[in-house]
Tab-separated table of C-alpha atoms in Angstrom:
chain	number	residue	atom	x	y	z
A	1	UNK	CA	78.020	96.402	100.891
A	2	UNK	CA	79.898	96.059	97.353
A	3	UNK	CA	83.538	96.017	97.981
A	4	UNK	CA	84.336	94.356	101.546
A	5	UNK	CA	87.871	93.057	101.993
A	6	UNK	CA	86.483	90.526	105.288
A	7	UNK	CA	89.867	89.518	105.612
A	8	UNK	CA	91.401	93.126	106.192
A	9	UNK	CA	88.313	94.158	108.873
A	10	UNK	CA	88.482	90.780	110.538
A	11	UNK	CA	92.291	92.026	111.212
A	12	UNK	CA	91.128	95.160	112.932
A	13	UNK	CA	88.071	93.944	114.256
A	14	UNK	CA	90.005	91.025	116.336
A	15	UNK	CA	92.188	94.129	117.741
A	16	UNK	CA	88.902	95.973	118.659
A	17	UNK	CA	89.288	98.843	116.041
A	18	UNK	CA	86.385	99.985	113.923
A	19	UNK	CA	88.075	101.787	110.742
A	20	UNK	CA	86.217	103.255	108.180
A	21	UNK	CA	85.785	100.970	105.414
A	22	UNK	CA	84.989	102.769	102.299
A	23	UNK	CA	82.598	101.197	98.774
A	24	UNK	CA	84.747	100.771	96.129
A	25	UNK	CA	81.837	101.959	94.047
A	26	UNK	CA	80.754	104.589	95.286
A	27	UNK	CA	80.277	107.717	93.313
A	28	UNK	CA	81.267	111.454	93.982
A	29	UNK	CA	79.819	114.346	93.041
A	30	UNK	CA	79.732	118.333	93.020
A	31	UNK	CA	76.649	120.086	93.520
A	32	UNK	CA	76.826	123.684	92.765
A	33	UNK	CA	74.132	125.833	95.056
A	34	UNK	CA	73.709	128.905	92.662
A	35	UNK	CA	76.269	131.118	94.032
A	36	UNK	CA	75.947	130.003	97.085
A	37	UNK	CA	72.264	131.120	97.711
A	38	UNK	CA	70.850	127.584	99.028
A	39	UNK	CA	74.193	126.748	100.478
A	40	UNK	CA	72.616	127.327	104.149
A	41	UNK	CA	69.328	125.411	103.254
A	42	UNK	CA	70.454	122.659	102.069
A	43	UNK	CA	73.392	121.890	105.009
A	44	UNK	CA	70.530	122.939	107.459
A	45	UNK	CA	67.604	121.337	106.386
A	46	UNK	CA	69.968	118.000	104.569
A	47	UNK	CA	68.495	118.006	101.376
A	48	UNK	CA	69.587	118.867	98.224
A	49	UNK	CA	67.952	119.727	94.931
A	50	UNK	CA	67.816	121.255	91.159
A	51	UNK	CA	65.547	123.163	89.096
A	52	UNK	CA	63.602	122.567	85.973
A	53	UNK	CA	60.735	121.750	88.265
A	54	UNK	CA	58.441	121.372	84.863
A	55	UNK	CA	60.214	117.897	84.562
A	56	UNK	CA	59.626	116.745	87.858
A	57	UNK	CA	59.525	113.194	86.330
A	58	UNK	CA	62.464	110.166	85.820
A	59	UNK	CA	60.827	109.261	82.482
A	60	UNK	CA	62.191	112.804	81.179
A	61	UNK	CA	65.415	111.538	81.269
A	62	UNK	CA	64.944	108.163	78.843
A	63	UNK	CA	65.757	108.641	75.171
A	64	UNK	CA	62.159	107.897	74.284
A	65	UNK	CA	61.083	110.863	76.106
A	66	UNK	CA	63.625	113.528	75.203
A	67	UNK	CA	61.498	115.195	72.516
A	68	UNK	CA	58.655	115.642	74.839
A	69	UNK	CA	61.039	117.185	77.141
A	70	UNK	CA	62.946	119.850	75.109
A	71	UNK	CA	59.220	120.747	74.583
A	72	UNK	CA	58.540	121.296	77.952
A	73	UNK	CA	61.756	123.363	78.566
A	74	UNK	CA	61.296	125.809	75.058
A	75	UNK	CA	57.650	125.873	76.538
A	76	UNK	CA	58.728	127.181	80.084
A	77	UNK	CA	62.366	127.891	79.926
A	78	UNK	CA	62.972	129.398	76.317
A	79	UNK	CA	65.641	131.494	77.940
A	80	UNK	CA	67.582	128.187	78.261
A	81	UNK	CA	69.894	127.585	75.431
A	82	UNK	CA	71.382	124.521	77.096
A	83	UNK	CA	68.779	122.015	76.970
A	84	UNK	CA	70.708	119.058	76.547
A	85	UNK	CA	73.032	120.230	79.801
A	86	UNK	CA	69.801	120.750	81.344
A	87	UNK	CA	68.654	117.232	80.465
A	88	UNK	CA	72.104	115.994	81.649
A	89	UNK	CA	71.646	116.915	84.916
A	90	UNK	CA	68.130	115.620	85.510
A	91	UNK	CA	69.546	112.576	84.401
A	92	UNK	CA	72.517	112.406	86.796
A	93	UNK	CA	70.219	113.844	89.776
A	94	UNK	CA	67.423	110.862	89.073
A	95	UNK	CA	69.645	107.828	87.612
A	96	UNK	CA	73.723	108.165	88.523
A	97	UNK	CA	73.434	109.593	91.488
A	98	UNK	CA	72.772	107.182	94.377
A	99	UNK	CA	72.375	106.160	97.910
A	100	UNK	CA	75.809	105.849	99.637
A	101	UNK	CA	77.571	108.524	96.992
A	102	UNK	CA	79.259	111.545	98.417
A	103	UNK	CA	78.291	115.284	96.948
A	104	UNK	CA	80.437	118.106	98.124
A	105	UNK	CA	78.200	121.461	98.367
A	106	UNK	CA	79.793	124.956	98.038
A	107	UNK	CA	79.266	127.843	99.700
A	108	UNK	CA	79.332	131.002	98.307
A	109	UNK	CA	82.738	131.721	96.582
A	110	UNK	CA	83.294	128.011	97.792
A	111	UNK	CA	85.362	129.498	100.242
A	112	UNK	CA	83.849	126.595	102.612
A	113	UNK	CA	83.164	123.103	101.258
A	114	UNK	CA	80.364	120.648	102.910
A	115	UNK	CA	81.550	116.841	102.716
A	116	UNK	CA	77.859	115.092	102.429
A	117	UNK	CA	76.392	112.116	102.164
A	118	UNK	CA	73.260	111.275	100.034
A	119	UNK	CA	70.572	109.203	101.941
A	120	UNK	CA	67.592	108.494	99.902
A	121	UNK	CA	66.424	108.484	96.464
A	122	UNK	CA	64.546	111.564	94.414
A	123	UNK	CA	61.593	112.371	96.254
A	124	UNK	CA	58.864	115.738	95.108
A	125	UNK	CA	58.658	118.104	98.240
A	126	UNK	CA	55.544	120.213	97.512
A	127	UNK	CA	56.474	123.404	98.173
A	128	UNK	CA	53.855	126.597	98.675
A	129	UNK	CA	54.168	130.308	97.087
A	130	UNK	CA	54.649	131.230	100.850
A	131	UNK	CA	57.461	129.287	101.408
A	132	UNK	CA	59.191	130.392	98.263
A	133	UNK	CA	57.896	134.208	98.652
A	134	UNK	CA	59.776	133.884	102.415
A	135	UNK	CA	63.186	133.118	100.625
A	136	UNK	CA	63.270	129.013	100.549
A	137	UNK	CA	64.452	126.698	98.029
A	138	UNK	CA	61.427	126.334	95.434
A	139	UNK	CA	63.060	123.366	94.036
A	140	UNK	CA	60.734	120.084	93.821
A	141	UNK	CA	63.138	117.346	92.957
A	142	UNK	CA	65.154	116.288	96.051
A	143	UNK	CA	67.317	114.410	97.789
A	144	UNK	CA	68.325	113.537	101.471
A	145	UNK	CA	71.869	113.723	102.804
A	146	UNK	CA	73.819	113.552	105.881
A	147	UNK	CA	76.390	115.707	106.917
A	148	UNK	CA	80.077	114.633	107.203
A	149	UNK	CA	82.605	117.495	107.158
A	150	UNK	CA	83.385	121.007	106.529
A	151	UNK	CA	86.652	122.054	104.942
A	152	UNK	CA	87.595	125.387	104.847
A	153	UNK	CA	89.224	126.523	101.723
A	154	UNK	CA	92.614	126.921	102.356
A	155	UNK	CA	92.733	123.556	104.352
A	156	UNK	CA	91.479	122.122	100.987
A	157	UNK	CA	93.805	119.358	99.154
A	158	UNK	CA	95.330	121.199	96.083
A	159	UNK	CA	94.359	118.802	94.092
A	160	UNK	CA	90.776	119.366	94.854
A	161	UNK	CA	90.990	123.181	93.734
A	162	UNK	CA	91.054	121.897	90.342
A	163	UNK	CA	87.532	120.327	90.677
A	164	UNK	CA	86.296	123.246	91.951
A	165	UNK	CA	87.098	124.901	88.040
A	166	UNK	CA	83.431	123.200	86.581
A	167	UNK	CA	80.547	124.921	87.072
A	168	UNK	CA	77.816	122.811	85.903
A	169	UNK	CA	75.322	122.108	88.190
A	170	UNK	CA	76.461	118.618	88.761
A	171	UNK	CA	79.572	117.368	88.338
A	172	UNK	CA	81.314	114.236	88.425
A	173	UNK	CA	84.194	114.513	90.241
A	174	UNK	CA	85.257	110.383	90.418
A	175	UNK	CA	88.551	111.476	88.909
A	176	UNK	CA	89.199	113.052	92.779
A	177	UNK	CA	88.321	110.159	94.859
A	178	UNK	CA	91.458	109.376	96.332
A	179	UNK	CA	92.028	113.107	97.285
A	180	UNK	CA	88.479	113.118	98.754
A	181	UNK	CA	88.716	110.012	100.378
A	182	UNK	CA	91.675	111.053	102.273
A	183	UNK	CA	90.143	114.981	103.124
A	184	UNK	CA	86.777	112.900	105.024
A	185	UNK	CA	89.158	110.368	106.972
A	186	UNK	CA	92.854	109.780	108.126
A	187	UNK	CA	92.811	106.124	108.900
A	188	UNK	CA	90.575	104.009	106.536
A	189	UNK	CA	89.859	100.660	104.422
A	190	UNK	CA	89.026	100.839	100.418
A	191	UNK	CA	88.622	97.186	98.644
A	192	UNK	CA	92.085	95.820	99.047
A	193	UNK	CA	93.546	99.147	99.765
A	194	UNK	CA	94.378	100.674	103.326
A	195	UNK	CA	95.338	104.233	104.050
A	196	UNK	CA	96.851	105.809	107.194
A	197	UNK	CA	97.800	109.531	107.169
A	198	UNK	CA	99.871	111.661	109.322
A	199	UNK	CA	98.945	115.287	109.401
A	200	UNK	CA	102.018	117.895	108.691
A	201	UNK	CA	101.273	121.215	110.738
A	202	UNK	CA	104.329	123.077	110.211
A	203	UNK	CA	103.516	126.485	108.520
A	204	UNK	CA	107.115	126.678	107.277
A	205	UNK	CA	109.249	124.618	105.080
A	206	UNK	CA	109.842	121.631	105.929
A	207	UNK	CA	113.601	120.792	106.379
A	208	UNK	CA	115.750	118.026	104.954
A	209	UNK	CA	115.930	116.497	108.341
A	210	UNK	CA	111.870	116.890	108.695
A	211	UNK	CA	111.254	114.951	105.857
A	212	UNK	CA	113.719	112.090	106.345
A	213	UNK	CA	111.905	111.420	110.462
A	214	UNK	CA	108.260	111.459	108.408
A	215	UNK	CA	109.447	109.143	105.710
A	216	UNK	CA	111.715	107.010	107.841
A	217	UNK	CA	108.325	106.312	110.512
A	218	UNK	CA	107.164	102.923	109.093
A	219	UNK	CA	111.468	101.646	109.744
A	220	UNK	CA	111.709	103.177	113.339
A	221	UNK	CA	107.930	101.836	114.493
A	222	UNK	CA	109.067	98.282	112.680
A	223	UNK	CA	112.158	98.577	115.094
A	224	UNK	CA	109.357	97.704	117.995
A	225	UNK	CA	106.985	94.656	116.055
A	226	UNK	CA	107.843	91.304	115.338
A	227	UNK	CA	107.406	91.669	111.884
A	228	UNK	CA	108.095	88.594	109.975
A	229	UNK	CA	104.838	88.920	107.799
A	230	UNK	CA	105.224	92.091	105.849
A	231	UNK	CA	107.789	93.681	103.442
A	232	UNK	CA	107.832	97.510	104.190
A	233	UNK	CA	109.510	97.883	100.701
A	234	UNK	CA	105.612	96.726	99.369
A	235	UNK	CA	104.130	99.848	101.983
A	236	UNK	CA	103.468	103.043	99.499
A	237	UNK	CA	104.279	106.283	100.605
A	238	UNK	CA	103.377	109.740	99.038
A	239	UNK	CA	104.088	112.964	100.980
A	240	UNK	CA	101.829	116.162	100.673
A	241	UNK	CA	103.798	120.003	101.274
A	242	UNK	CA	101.542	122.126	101.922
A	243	UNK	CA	100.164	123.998	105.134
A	244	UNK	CA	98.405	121.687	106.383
A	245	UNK	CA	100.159	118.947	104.274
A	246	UNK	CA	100.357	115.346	105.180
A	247	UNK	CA	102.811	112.298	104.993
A	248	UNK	CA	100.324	109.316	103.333
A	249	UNK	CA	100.745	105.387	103.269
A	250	UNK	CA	99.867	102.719	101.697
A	251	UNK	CA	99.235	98.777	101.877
A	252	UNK	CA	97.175	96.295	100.911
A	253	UNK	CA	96.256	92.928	102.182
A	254	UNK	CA	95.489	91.193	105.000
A	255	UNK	CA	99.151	91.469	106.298
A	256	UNK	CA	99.380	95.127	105.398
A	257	UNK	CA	96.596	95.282	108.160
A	258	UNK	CA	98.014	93.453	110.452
A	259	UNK	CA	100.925	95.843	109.917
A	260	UNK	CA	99.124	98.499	110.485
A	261	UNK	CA	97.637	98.044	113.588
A	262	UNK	CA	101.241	97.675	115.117
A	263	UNK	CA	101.876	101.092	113.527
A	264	UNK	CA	99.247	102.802	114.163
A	265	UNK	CA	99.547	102.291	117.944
A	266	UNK	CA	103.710	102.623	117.873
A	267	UNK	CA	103.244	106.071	116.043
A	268	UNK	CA	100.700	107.057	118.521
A	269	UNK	CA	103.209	106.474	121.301
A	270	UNK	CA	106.440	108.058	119.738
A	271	UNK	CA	104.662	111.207	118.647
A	272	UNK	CA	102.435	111.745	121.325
A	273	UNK	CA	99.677	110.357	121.388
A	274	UNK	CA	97.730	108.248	124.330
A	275	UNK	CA	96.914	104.824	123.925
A	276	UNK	CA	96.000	102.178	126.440
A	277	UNK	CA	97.674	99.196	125.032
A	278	UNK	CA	95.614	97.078	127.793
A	279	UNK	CA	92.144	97.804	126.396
A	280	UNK	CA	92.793	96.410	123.194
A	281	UNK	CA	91.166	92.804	122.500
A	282	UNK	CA	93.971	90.510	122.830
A	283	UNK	CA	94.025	86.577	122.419
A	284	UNK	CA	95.596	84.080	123.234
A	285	UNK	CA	96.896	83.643	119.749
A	286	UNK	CA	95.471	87.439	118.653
A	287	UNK	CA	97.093	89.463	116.608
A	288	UNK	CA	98.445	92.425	118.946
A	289	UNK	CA	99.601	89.758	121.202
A	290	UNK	CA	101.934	88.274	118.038
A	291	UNK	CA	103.676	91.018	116.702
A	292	UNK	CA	103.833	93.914	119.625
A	293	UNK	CA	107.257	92.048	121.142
A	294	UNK	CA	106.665	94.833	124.796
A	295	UNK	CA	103.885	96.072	126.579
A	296	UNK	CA	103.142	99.656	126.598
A	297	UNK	CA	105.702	101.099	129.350
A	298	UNK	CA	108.097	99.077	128.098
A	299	UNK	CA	107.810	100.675	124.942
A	300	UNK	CA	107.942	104.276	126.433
A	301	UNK	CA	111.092	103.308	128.032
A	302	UNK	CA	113.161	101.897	125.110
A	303	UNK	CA	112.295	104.587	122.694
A	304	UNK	CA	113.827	107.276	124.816
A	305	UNK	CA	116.942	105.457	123.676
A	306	UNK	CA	115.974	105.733	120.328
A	307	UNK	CA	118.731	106.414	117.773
A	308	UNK	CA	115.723	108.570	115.828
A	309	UNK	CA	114.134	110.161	119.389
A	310	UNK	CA	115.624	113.316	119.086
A	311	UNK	CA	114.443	113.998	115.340
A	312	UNK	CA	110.680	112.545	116.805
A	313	UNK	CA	110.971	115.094	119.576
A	314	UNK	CA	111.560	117.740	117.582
A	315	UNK	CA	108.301	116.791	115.176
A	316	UNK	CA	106.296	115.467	118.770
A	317	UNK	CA	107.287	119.022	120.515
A	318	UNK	CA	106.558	121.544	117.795
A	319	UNK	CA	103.271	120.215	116.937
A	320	UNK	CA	104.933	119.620	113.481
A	321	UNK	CA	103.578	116.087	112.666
A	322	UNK	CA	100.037	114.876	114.250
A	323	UNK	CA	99.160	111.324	113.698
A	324	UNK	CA	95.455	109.719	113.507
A	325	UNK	CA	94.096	108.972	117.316
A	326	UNK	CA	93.869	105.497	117.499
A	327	UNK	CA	91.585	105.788	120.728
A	328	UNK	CA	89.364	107.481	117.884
A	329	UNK	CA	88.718	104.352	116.308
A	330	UNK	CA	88.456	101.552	119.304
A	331	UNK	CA	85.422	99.549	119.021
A	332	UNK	CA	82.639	100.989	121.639
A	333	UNK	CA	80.456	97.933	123.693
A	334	UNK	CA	76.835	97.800	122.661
């Protein structure tokens, strides 16, 4: 896989963690589904597809062949003005798009979203006048996909309602990987890059004091790590306001990792979550066992002394702030 960082999984795979490491080149796309109308088939059945089935061929697409195909689609589609769009998106379909890429699907009035993933190249499903008589897709040219995620749209990333302005068939929506990225996972690994997330419930505004706990985490969870190997002041840090929003970090490197893992399990513990410290892989040199100074009762004990615990309460007990589940993401045997 194009991309890997072994250094930054090797980090969390010694600490038994299995994050999601992400292709740097990997491609992202939106698929309109005509209003909506093969919204159902397509999540159902996991395919998706386009029309023009008159050039059911890849060999439309190459400039040699374009004459022959505006031919074809004044011969069968002279209502269609936009022939070169309609080349366009052949072309995209059959040559950009590829295995691994992510296509977001619509539903009508895109008021939900389906996260997918495409699984195989552009196969011909032969398709009968029954099938399409009984209401199915009569679309030829296909593609497989898996599943990830539905997003409602109001728990949508504002930036993301921007993308949902073009109305081509297929767009490329590259521009909004980062945003995407972050809507399919809270915890995950990108080239050099790793991002953690913590959730923001709070349907209100958030208040001064809010917003200095959330940004002030990575200081308070250093307060418990022997942390001689990274410089916080190089951790980035971008916070979302919205309902849901989201507080976002940051790092890169091998030591950002190593930082992480130490956070990840602190911020767990001070806002609530449950994590067995115990069933982590530790060795005799590992990683956990280097820069985690207390074991996990320990820990409980001293941050009820806290100088910031009543400000975490307040976020813990209100539901305000939800971190990723680091049990989530700990390594299953074979």
């Amino acid at each position: 896989m194009e991309g890997i960082n072994k250094e930054i999984l090797n980090v969390f795979e010694k600490n038994n963690l299995n994050i999601p490491n992400i292709p740097e080149n990997r491609n992202y796309w939106l698929l309109r589904t005509e209003g909506g109308n093969w919204y159902e088939e397509f999540t159902s059945e996991k395919f998706i597809a386009i029309g023009w089935n008159k050039l059911d061929k890849k060999d439309y697409c190459e400039s040699v062949n374009k004459e022959l195909a505006l031919r074809i689609l004044d011969n069968y589609y002279p209502e269609n003005k936009q022939q070169t769009l309609v080349i366009n998106n052949i072309n995209k379909f059959y040559n950009k798009m590829k295995i691994g890429d992510i296509v977001i699907l619509p539903s009508e009035g895109s008021q939900v979203l389906m996260f997918c993933e495409i699984t195989s190249d552009v196969y011909n499903q032969n398709i009968s006048q029954t099938e399409i008589d009984e209401g199915n897709c009569p679309y030829v040219k296909r593609r497989k996909i898996k599943t990830i995620k539905l997003i409602s749209k109001r728990n949508l990333d504002l930036k993301l309602f921007k993308m949902l302005q073009s109305h081509h068939t297929i767009s490329d929506i590259n521009d909004y990987s980062n945003e995407i990225d972050s809507s399919l996972h809270d915890f995950y690994v990108k080239g050099e890059k790793i991002v953690y997330s913590i959730k923001i419930n709070k349907k209100t505004t958030l208040s001064a004091e809010n917003l200095r706990t959330l940004t002030n985490i990575p200081w308070i969870a250093n307060e418990y790590l022997h942390n001689d190997f990274y410089n916080l002041s190089d951790l980035m840090s971008t916070i979302y306001i919205k309902s849901p929003g989201k507080q976002e970090y940051e790092g890169k490197g091998k030591n950002a990792a190593k930082y992480f893992v130490g956070f990840c399990i602190i911020s767990n513990i001070l806002l609530g979550g449950k994590v067995e410290i115990k069933n982590f892989t530790i060795e005799t040199n590992g990683l956990a066992e280097e820069y985690i100074k207390i074991n996990e009762q320990k820990l409980k004990e001293d941050h009820e002394k806290n100088r910031h615990q009543e400000e975490m309460e307040k976020l813990k007990l209100q539901g305000e702030a939800e971190v990723p589940d680091i049990n989530k993401y700990k390594k299953t045997p074979n």
